[in-house]
Coordinates of C-alpha atoms and ligand atoms in Angstrom, one line a residue:
Chain A
X1 CA 138.8 79.3 163.8
X2 CA 135.7 78.6 165.7
X3 CA 133.7 81.6 166.7
X4 CA 131.2 80.7 169.5
X5 CA 129.7 84.2 169.8
X6 CA 128.4 84.3 166.3
X7 CA 124.6 83.4 166.0
X8 CA 125.6 81.6 162.8
X9 CA 128.7 79.6 161.8
X10 CA 130.6 81.2 158.9
X11 CA 132.2 78.0 157.8
X12 CA 128.6 76.8 156.7
X13 CA 128.7 79.8 154.1
X14 CA 132.1 79.2 152.9
X15 CA 130.9 77.2 149.9
X16 CA 128.5 79.4 148.7
X17 CA 129.2 81.4 145.5
X18 CA 128.3 85.1 145.4
X19 CA 128.2 87.1 142.3
X20 CA 128.3 90.7 142.2
X21 CA 124.7 90.8 140.6
X22 CA 123.2 89.3 143.6
X23 CA 123.1 85.7 142.2
X24 CA 124.0 83.1 144.7
X25 CA 124.7 79.6 144.3
X26 CA 124.7 76.7 146.7
X27 CA 126.7 73.9 145.3
X28 CA 125.8 71.6 148.2
X29 CA 122.0 71.6 147.3
X30 CA 122.0 73.0 143.7
X31 CA 119.9 75.7 144.8
X32 CA 120.3 79.3 143.7
X33 CA 119.2 82.5 145.2
X34 CA 118.9 86.1 144.4
X35 CA 119.6 88.7 146.8
X36 CA 119.4 92.6 146.9
X37 CA 122.6 94.6 147.6
X38 CA 122.4 95.0 151.1
X39 CA 121.5 91.2 151.2
X40 CA 124.6 90.4 149.4
X41 CA 126.8 92.7 151.4
X42 CA 125.4 91.2 154.7
X43 CA 126.0 87.5 153.4
X44 CA 129.7 88.5 152.2
X45 CA 130.3 89.8 155.7
X46 CA 128.9 86.8 157.6
X47 CA 131.2 84.7 155.3
X48 CA 134.1 86.9 156.5
X49 CA 133.0 86.0 160.1
X50 CA 131.9 89.5 161.1
X51 CA 129.4 89.7 163.9
X52 CA 125.9 91.3 163.7
X53 CA 127.0 94.7 165.1
X54 CA 129.9 94.8 162.8
X55 CA 127.7 94.0 160.0
X56 CA 125.3 96.6 160.8
X57 CA 128.1 99.3 161.0
X58 CA 129.5 98.2 157.6
X59 CA 126.0 98.4 156.0
X60 CA 125.5 102.1 157.4
X61 CA 128.7 103.1 155.9
X62 CA 128.0 101.7 152.6
X63 CA 124.4 102.4 152.2
X64 CA 122.7 105.6 153.0
X65 CA 119.1 105.9 154.8
X66 CA 119.2 102.7 157.0
X67 CA 117.3 103.0 160.3
X68 CA 116.8 99.7 162.4
X69 CA 119.8 97.9 160.5
X70 CA 120.4 95.7 163.7
X71 CA 116.9 94.4 163.7
X72 CA 117.2 93.9 159.9
X73 CA 120.6 92.1 160.2
X74 CA 118.9 89.8 162.9
X75 CA 116.0 89.2 160.4
X76 CA 118.2 88.4 157.5
X77 CA 119.8 85.8 159.5
X78 CA 116.5 84.2 160.4
X79 CA 115.6 84.1 156.9
X80 CA 118.9 82.3 156.0
X81 CA 118.1 79.8 158.6
X82 CA 114.4 79.3 157.2
X83 CA 116.0 78.8 153.7
X84 CA 118.5 76.3 155.3
X85 CA 121.5 78.0 154.4
X86 CA 122.8 78.5 158.1
X87 CA 121.7 76.1 161.0
X88 CA 120.3 77.1 164.2
X89 CA 123.0 77.6 166.9
X90 CA 122.4 76.7 170.4
X91 CA 123.1 79.7 172.7
X92 CA 126.7 79.4 173.8
Chain B
X1 CA 129.9 104.5 148.2
X2 CA 127.3 105.8 150.4
X3 CA 125.0 106.9 147.5
X4 CA 123.4 103.6 147.4
X5 CA 120.1 103.7 149.0
X6 CA 119.5 101.4 152.0
X7 CA 117.0 98.4 151.7
X8 CA 116.3 95.8 154.1
X9 CA 118.6 92.8 153.3
X10 CA 116.7 90.2 151.2
X11 CA 117.3 86.8 149.9
X12 CA 115.0 84.7 148.0
X13 CA 115.4 81.0 146.5
X14 CA 114.9 80.9 142.8
X15 CA 112.3 78.7 141.3
X16 CA 113.0 77.1 138.1
X17 CA 110.1 75.9 135.7
X18 CA 107.9 78.7 137.2
X19 CA 107.8 82.2 136.2
X20 CA 110.5 84.0 137.7
X21 CA 108.4 85.9 140.7
X22 CA 111.5 87.3 142.4
X23 CA 114.8 88.7 141.7
X24 CA 116.0 91.5 139.5
X25 CA 114.0 93.3 137.3
X26 CA 115.3 95.8 134.8
X27 CA 111.7 97.1 134.1
X28 CA 110.8 98.2 137.6
X29 CA 109.4 101.6 137.3
X30 CA 108.9 104.1 140.0
X31 CA 106.3 106.9 140.1
X32 CA 107.8 109.8 142.1
X33 CA 105.9 112.5 140.4
X34 CA 102.8 113.5 138.4
X35 CA 103.1 116.4 135.8
X36 CA 106.4 117.4 137.7
X37 CA 104.7 117.4 141.1
X38 CA 106.3 115.2 143.8
X39 CA 104.0 112.5 145.2
X40 CA 105.5 112.8 148.6
X41 CA 104.8 116.9 148.4
X42 CA 101.0 115.9 147.3
X43 CA 100.6 113.6 150.1
X44 CA 102.1 115.9 152.7
X45 CA 99.7 118.9 151.6
X46 CA 96.5 117.3 150.8
X47 CA 96.7 113.8 153.0
X48 CA 97.0 110.3 152.1
X49 CA 95.2 108.4 150.3
X50 CA 94.8 111.0 147.8
X51 CA 93.3 111.0 144.3
X52 CA 95.1 113.1 141.7
X53 CA 94.1 113.9 138.2
X54 CA 96.2 115.3 135.5
X55 CA 94.4 118.1 133.7
X56 CA 97.1 117.8 131.0
X57 CA 96.6 114.2 130.3
X58 CA 92.8 114.5 130.3
X59 CA 92.8 117.5 127.9
X60 CA 95.4 115.9 125.5
X61 CA 93.2 112.5 125.6
X62 CA 89.9 114.4 124.8
X63 CA 91.5 116.2 122.0
X64 CA 92.9 113.1 120.6
X65 CA 89.7 111.5 120.6
X66 CA 87.8 114.4 119.3
X67 CA 90.2 115.0 116.4
X68 CA 90.2 111.3 115.7
X69 CA 86.4 111.4 114.8
X70 CA 86.4 115.0 113.4
X71 CA 89.1 114.2 110.9
X72 CA 87.0 111.2 109.6
X73 CA 83.4 112.5 110.3
X74 CA 83.0 116.2 110.9
X75 CA 79.6 115.9 112.3
X76 CA 80.5 114.2 115.5
X77 CA 79.4 115.1 118.9
X78 CA 81.3 114.0 122.1
X79 CA 79.0 113.3 125.0
X80 CA 80.7 113.0 128.4
X81 CA 79.5 109.9 130.2
X82 CA 78.9 111.4 133.6
X83 CA 78.9 108.1 135.6
X84 CA 82.4 107.7 134.6
X85 CA 83.6 110.7 136.6
X86 CA 80.9 113.4 137.6
X87 CA 83.3 115.5 139.7
X88 CA 82.4 118.8 138.8
X89 CA 86.1 119.9 137.8
X90 CA 86.5 116.8 135.4
X91 CA 83.0 117.6 133.9
X92 CA 83.7 121.0 133.4
X93 CA 87.0 120.3 131.6
X94 CA 85.1 117.7 129.3
X95 CA 82.5 120.7 128.5
X96 CA 85.3 123.1 128.0
X97 CA 86.6 120.9 125.4
X98 CA 83.4 120.8 123.6
X99 CA 81.7 117.7 125.0
X100 CA 78.0 117.7 126.0
X101 CA 76.7 115.6 129.0
X102 CA 75.6 112.2 128.7
X103 CA 73.4 111.3 131.9
X104 CA 71.7 108.1 133.1
X105 CA 69.7 109.3 136.2
X106 CA 67.9 112.3 137.3
X107 CA 70.9 112.8 139.9
X108 CA 73.3 113.2 137.1
X109 CA 70.9 115.3 135.1
X110 CA 70.7 117.8 137.9
X111 CA 74.3 117.7 138.2
X112 CA 74.8 118.6 134.5
X113 CA 72.2 121.4 134.8
X114 CA 73.8 122.7 137.9
X115 CA 77.1 123.1 135.9
X116 CA 75.3 125.2 133.4
X117 CA 74.4 122.6 130.5
X118 CA 71.2 123.5 128.9
X119 CA 68.8 120.8 128.5
X120 CA 69.3 120.3 124.9
X121 CA 73.0 119.5 125.5
X122 CA 72.3 116.6 127.8
X123 CA 71.9 113.3 126.5
X124 CA 69.5 111.4 128.9
X125 CA 70.0 107.7 128.7
X126 CA 69.1 105.1 131.5
X127 CA 66.8 102.1 132.2
X128 CA 64.7 103.8 135.0
X129 CA 63.9 107.5 134.3
X130 CA 61.1 108.7 136.7
X131 CA 58.1 110.6 135.4
X132 CA 59.3 113.8 137.3
X133 CA 62.8 113.4 135.7
X134 CA 61.1 112.9 132.2
X135 CA 58.8 115.9 132.5
X136 CA 61.9 118.1 133.4
X137 CA 63.8 116.7 130.4
X138 CA 61.0 117.2 128.2
X139 CA 60.5 120.8 129.3
X140 CA 64.1 121.5 128.8
X141 CA 64.2 119.6 125.5
X142 CA 66.9 117.1 126.6
X143 CA 68.0 114.5 124.0
X144 CA 66.0 111.4 125.4
X145 CA 66.7 107.8 124.5
X146 CA 63.9 105.6 125.6
X147 CA 65.0 102.5 127.1
X148 CA 61.8 100.5 126.9
X149 CA 57.9 100.9 125.6
X150 CA 56.7 101.7 129.2
X151 CA 59.1 104.9 129.0
X152 CA 57.5 105.8 125.4
X153 CA 54.1 105.3 126.9
X154 CA 55.0 107.8 129.8
X155 CA 56.5 110.3 127.3
X156 CA 53.0 110.1 125.3
X157 CA 51.3 110.8 128.6
X158 CA 53.4 113.6 129.4
X159 CA 53.0 115.0 125.8
X160 CA 49.3 114.8 126.1
X161 CA 49.2 116.8 129.2
X162 CA 51.6 119.6 128.5
X163 CA 50.9 119.9 124.7
X164 CA 54.7 119.5 123.9
X165 CA 55.8 117.1 121.2
X166 CA 58.9 115.7 122.7
X167 CA 61.7 114.3 120.5
X168 CA 62.5 110.9 121.6
X169 CA 65.2 108.3 120.5
X170 CA 65.4 104.7 121.0
X171 CA 68.0 102.8 122.8
X172 CA 68.8 99.8 120.4
X173 CA 70.1 96.4 121.6
X174 CA 72.1 94.6 118.7
X175 CA 74.3 91.7 118.2
X176 CA 77.6 93.2 117.3
X177 CA 79.4 89.9 117.4
X178 CA 80.9 90.3 120.8
X179 CA 80.5 88.3 124.0
X180 CA 78.8 89.1 126.5
X181 CA 76.1 90.6 124.5
X182 CA 74.4 93.4 126.4
X183 CA 70.5 93.0 125.6
X184 CA 69.2 94.1 128.9
X185 CA 69.3 97.6 127.8
X186 CA 67.1 99.1 125.2
X187 CA 65.3 97.3 122.8
X188 CA 66.1 94.5 120.3
X189 CA 67.1 95.1 116.9
X190 CA 66.9 91.6 115.6
X191 CA 63.7 90.6 117.2
X192 CA 61.9 93.8 115.9
X193 CA 61.2 95.3 119.3
X194 CA 63.5 98.4 118.3
X195 CA 61.2 98.8 115.1
X196 CA 58.1 98.6 117.1
X197 CA 59.3 101.3 119.4
X198 CA 60.2 103.5 116.4
X199 CA 56.8 103.0 114.8
X200 CA 55.1 104.0 118.0
X201 CA 57.1 107.2 118.2
X202 CA 56.8 108.0 114.7
X203 CA 53.2 107.3 114.0
X204 CA 51.7 107.6 117.4
X205 CA 51.1 111.4 116.8
X206 CA 52.4 112.5 120.1
X207 CA 56.1 112.3 119.8
X208 CA 58.8 113.2 117.1
X209 CA 61.5 110.5 116.4
X210 CA 64.8 111.4 117.8
X211 CA 68.1 109.5 117.6
X212 CA 69.2 105.7 117.5
X213 CA 71.4 104.9 120.3
X214 CA 73.3 101.6 121.2
X215 CA 76.0 101.0 123.8
X216 CA 77.5 97.5 123.0
X217 CA 79.5 97.1 126.2
X218 CA 82.4 98.2 128.0
X219 CA 86.0 97.7 127.7
X220 CA 85.4 96.2 124.1
X221 CA 88.8 95.5 122.5
X222 CA 87.6 94.9 119.2
X223 CA 87.0 98.0 117.1
X224 CA 85.4 95.8 114.3
X225 CA 82.6 95.2 116.8
X226 CA 81.9 98.9 116.4
X227 CA 82.1 98.8 112.8
X228 CA 79.2 96.1 112.9
X229 CA 77.1 98.2 115.2
X230 CA 77.4 101.3 113.2
X231 CA 76.5 99.4 109.9
X232 CA 73.4 97.9 111.8
X233 CA 72.3 101.4 113.0
X234 CA 73.0 102.9 109.6
X235 CA 70.7 100.3 107.8
X236 CA 68.1 100.6 110.5
X237 CA 68.0 104.4 109.9
X238 CA 67.8 103.7 106.0
X239 CA 64.8 101.3 106.6
X240 CA 63.1 103.7 108.9
X241 CA 63.3 106.3 106.3
X242 CA 62.1 104.1 103.8
X243 CA 59.2 102.7 105.6
X244 CA 58.0 105.9 107.5
X245 CA 59.5 108.7 105.7
X246 CA 61.1 110.0 108.8
X247 CA 64.8 110.1 109.4
X248 CA 66.4 109.7 113.0
X249 CA 68.1 112.8 114.2
X250 CA 71.2 111.1 114.9
X251 CA 73.1 107.9 115.7
X252 CA 74.8 107.4 118.8
X253 CA 77.3 104.5 119.2
X254 CA 77.6 104.6 123.0
X255 CA 81.0 104.1 124.8
X256 CA 82.9 101.0 125.8
X257 CA 86.2 101.9 124.2
X258 CA 89.1 100.1 126.2
X259 CA 91.3 102.3 128.4
X260 CA 95.0 101.4 128.5
X261 CA 94.3 99.3 131.9
X262 CA 95.0 95.5 132.4
X263 CA 91.9 93.1 132.8
X264 CA 92.4 90.7 135.8
X265 CA 91.6 88.0 133.3
X266 CA 94.4 89.2 130.7
X267 CA 97.4 87.1 130.5
X268 CA 99.9 89.5 129.4
X269 CA 100.1 92.9 131.8
X270 CA 100.2 96.2 129.9
X271 CA 98.3 98.0 127.3
X272 CA 96.3 95.8 124.7
X273 CA 93.9 98.5 124.0
X274 CA 93.2 99.7 120.4
X275 CA 93.9 103.2 119.8
X276 CA 90.9 105.7 119.6
X277 CA 91.5 106.2 115.9
X278 CA 91.0 102.4 115.4
X279 CA 87.5 102.7 117.0
X280 CA 86.9 106.1 115.0
X281 CA 87.8 104.4 111.6
X282 CA 85.5 101.3 112.2
X283 CA 82.5 103.4 113.1
X284 CA 83.1 106.1 110.7
X285 CA 83.8 104.0 107.7
X286 CA 80.6 102.0 108.4
X287 CA 78.4 105.0 108.7
X288 CA 79.9 106.4 105.5
X289 CA 79.4 103.1 103.8
X290 CA 75.8 102.8 105.0
X291 CA 74.7 106.3 104.1
X292 CA 76.0 105.6 100.2
X293 CA 72.3 104.8 99.2
X294 CA 70.8 107.8 100.8
X295 CA 73.4 110.4 100.6
X296 CA 73.0 111.7 103.9
X297 CA 75.3 111.1 106.7
X298 CA 73.6 111.1 110.3
X299 CA 75.1 113.3 113.0
X300 CA 77.2 110.7 115.2
X301 CA 77.2 111.0 119.0
X302 CA 79.9 109.1 121.0
X303 CA 79.9 108.5 124.7
X304 CA 83.3 107.1 125.5
X305 CA 84.1 107.2 129.0
X306 CA 86.7 105.3 130.7
X307 CA 88.9 105.5 127.5
X308 CA 89.1 109.3 128.0
X309 CA 89.6 109.6 132.0
X310 CA 91.2 106.3 133.2
X311 CA 94.7 107.3 132.3
X312 CA 94.4 110.7 133.9
X313 CA 93.7 109.5 137.4
X314 CA 96.1 108.1 139.9
X315 CA 95.4 107.1 143.6
X316 CA 98.3 107.8 146.0
X317 CA 98.8 105.7 149.0
X318 CA 101.1 105.1 151.8
X319 CA 102.5 101.9 153.2
X320 CA 101.0 101.0 156.8
X321 CA 102.8 97.6 157.4
X322 CA 104.5 94.9 156.0
X323 CA 104.3 91.1 156.9
X324 CA 105.1 87.7 155.9
X325 CA 101.8 85.6 155.3
X326 CA 102.0 81.8 156.4
X327 CA 102.9 80.8 153.0
X328 CA 106.0 82.9 153.2
X329 CA 104.7 85.5 150.7
X330 CA 105.1 89.0 151.5
X331 CA 102.2 91.2 152.0
X332 CA 101.8 94.9 152.5
X333 CA 98.9 96.9 154.2
X334 CA 98.2 100.3 152.5
X335 CA 95.8 103.0 153.6
X336 CA 93.5 102.8 150.6
X337 CA 91.2 100.0 150.2
X338 CA 88.6 98.7 147.8
X339 CA 85.9 101.1 148.8
X340 CA 87.9 103.7 146.9
X341 CA 88.9 101.5 144.1
X342 CA 86.0 99.4 142.8
X343 CA 87.8 98.8 139.7
X344 CA 90.4 96.6 141.4
X345 CA 87.7 93.6 141.2
X346 CA 88.3 93.5 137.5
X347 CA 91.5 95.3 136.6
X348 CA 95.1 94.6 137.6
X349 CA 96.0 98.0 138.6
X350 CA 99.8 99.2 138.5
X351 CA 101.2 99.7 141.9
X352 CA 104.5 101.5 141.7
X353 CA 106.7 102.8 144.5
X354 CA 107.4 106.6 144.7
X355 CA 111.0 106.3 145.1
X356 CA 113.4 104.7 142.9
X357 CA 114.2 101.4 144.4
X358 CA 117.1 98.9 143.4
X359 CA 115.4 96.7 141.1
X360 CA 115.2 93.8 143.5
X361 CA 111.4 92.9 143.6
X362 CA 109.4 90.0 145.3
X363 CA 105.9 89.1 144.6
X364 CA 103.8 90.9 147.3
X365 CA 100.2 91.0 148.2
X366 CA 98.6 94.5 148.6
X367 CA 96.0 94.7 151.3
X368 CA 93.8 97.7 152.1
X369 CA 92.8 99.0 155.7
X370 CA 89.3 97.7 155.6
X371 CA 89.5 94.9 158.1
X372 CA 87.6 92.7 155.6
X373 CA 89.0 89.8 153.9
X374 CA 87.8 91.1 150.5
X375 CA 89.8 94.3 150.7
X376 CA 92.7 93.0 148.4
X377 CA 94.1 95.4 145.9
X378 CA 96.5 92.9 144.2
X379 CA 97.0 89.4 145.2
X380 CA 100.5 89.7 143.7
X381 CA 102.5 92.4 142.4
X382 CA 106.3 92.6 142.1
X383 CA 107.3 95.3 144.7
X384 CA 110.6 96.1 146.2
X385 CA 111.1 96.1 150.0
X386 CA 108.9 98.8 151.6
X387 CA 108.7 100.6 154.7
X388 CA 105.7 102.1 156.6
X389 CA 105.0 105.6 155.4
X390 CA 106.5 104.9 152.0
X391 CA 104.3 106.3 149.1
X392 CA 102.8 104.0 146.4
X393 CA 101.1 105.1 143.2
X394 CA 98.1 103.1 142.0
X395 CA 97.2 103.8 138.3
X396 CA 95.3 104.1 136.1
X397 CA 92.2 104.8 138.3
X398 CA 90.4 107.7 136.6
X399 CA 87.3 105.9 135.5
X400 CA 84.5 104.7 137.8
X401 CA 86.6 104.9 141.1
X402 CA 85.7 108.3 142.5
X403 CA 81.9 107.9 141.4
X404 CA 81.7 104.4 143.0
X405 CA 83.9 105.0 146.0
X406 CA 82.1 104.8 149.3
X407 CA 82.7 105.5 152.9
X408 CA 83.4 102.2 154.8
X409 CA 85.0 102.7 158.0
X410 CA 87.0 105.5 156.6
X411 CA 86.0 108.7 155.1
X412 CA 86.8 109.6 151.3
X413 CA 90.1 111.2 150.7
X414 CA 90.6 114.4 148.9
X415 CA 90.7 114.8 144.9
X416 CA 93.2 117.2 143.5
X417 CA 93.7 118.1 139.9
X418 CA 97.2 119.3 138.4
X419 CA 96.4 122.1 136.2
X420 CA 98.2 122.6 133.0
X421 CA 100.6 124.9 134.5
X422 CA 101.6 122.2 137.0
X423 CA 99.8 123.4 140.2
X424 CA 97.6 120.9 142.1
X425 CA 94.3 122.5 142.7
X426 CA 91.9 120.8 145.3
X427 CA 88.6 119.6 143.5
X428 CA 87.0 117.7 146.3
X429 CA 88.1 118.2 149.9
X430 CA 88.8 115.3 152.1
X431 CA 85.6 114.1 153.9
X432 CA 84.9 115.2 157.5
X433 CA 82.6 113.1 160.0
X434 CA 79.7 115.5 159.5
X435 CA 79.5 114.3 155.8
X436 CA 78.7 110.7 157.0
X437 CA 76.5 111.7 159.8
X438 CA 74.7 114.8 158.4
X439 CA 71.8 112.8 156.8
X440 CA 71.5 110.8 160.0
X441 CA 68.5 111.0 162.3
X442 CA 69.1 109.9 166.0
X443 CA 65.4 109.6 167.8
X444 CA 65.6 111.7 171.0
X445 CA 64.9 108.7 173.0
X446 CA 68.1 106.8 172.0
X447 CA 70.6 109.7 172.8
X448 CA 73.2 108.7 175.3
X449 CA 72.1 109.9 178.8
X450 CA 68.5 110.1 177.6
X451 CA 66.0 109.0 180.5
X452 CA 64.0 106.1 179.5
X453 CA 60.5 106.2 180.8
X454 CA 59.1 102.7 181.4
X455 CA 60.5 99.7 180.3
X456 CA 61.1 99.1 176.6
X457 CA 58.6 97.0 174.4
X458 CA 61.1 94.1 174.5
X459 CA 61.3 94.0 178.1
X460 CA 57.7 94.1 178.6
X461 CA 57.1 91.2 176.0
X462 CA 59.9 89.1 178.1
X463 CA 58.0 89.9 181.1
X464 CA 54.3 88.9 179.7
X465 CA 55.9 85.8 177.9
Ligands
PLP501 C1 74.7 104.4 128.1 C2 76.3 104.6 128.3 N1 77.0 105.4 127.5 C3 78.5 105.5 127.7 C4 79.0 104.8 128.9 C5 80.6 104.8 129.2 O1 81.0 103.6 128.9 P1 82.6 103.5 128.9 O2 83.3 104.2 130.1 O3 82.7 102.0 128.9 O4 83.0 104.2 127.7 C6 78.2 103.9 129.8 C7 78.7 103.2 130.9 O5 78.3 102.0 130.9 C8 76.7 103.8 129.3 O6 76.0 102.9 130.0

């Protein structure tokens, strides 16, 4: 189901293999990645198609002490874009 | 669930074939407290950055060193190398633990006297003692080690004028088989200069022969080098006694034992320093072997500095900002710069966050606040995600930091010592602007708002030209 409001396409992340330890494998490129616990949770939520606001809410519920969580999620999506894991989306 | 601490979400690509620079580390240590006192509380009370010394660690280390020598060689005198750290409180602890003072300048000499050390408990080394300083040292019967012949001539002159017979030792430069060889200090053993100096003292009629001193280098990782140096001094003492009938009052092996720091050039991080016992064993067994011919053991002086104090000192600092460099590498700006950490040039100092972090780390460049390209504490150190205001502990920094620190765009921070009961005590307050401007003199005519009478010389020249 296309989700045009999201700043990323969850379908692009579908093939990523996430492990609980934060080890991530991209079978399309053979690259592997390491993420911290919030990074892993964010990635999993993005795969599930959650929007950034919902992801921030989820992170706040699961971790304590987050301040500018929305900004951090936006920064993380930028990071994924730099790494080529998601493509830039033109504004809807 | 919500007991997990939030960190900024992060992801990094793993690189193969290279050392794993990012990712999970089981060994990421945090540094939340010093002797039971929270680092955060210390910064809140005394400010950030902040030098913190552990009296407990310091005393334990000094006792360990003292006992390592005393067990093997009872007539050992420990001499505290002031230049390593001459804060009053630190020197006072050292003196309480039985060390006499080892100074290399008139300023340090004055500091030792001010602390109550009598002259005969001050070893006076250094390559540039002035006549005034030497006069005082002679009058107060300090333990002088002459660095060169000119110093000996000067002492002869003082002796002639005052009628005193100063006891004067000689700093000897010798080949202990290590590189680099420190031959700019003292007089050469192998080329006969040291013997020439000893002859001049012993036979010149104005001076009495004191001890033989050497300091072979610093952060010397090889105890055997001290064994060779001690053997050479012992042989030299025997030779002097045989040829001149006088015996040096003591042998002084200087300092230079390695601390548990990591050299910048070192491949593996972590402690590679031999134990103090290893140095003690090498030195004392060589002296005992060397004395077997004469039957008398010389008194031994030891001037170890960094090995005693480095571990006891920590610099607390706070994160000011985080950024990504053009290479993508993570960098942080902290509130302590190389003006406080001279030793950052040649040590890879440990930098640990105060809070326990998830063991997800990324190689991070650590920059100070000096607005200078050289102000880099570490090019690369694995650190977790850090936020402005978070505290970091830089360690070990007890040696040569406080004494070599300077004001540069910032005043110098406070220094506290946590006493053996676990209470932090201020031992040097944070500086105020007056500490910087106090010695300055602003000519009246340059004061803002002062009326200038007539044109300045520069303007006159411009008009005439
Ligand atoms: C004469 C002398 N003694 C002792 C020391 C202390 O050296 P370290 O801190 O390496 O033990 C020094 C330092 O350079 C020194 O010059």
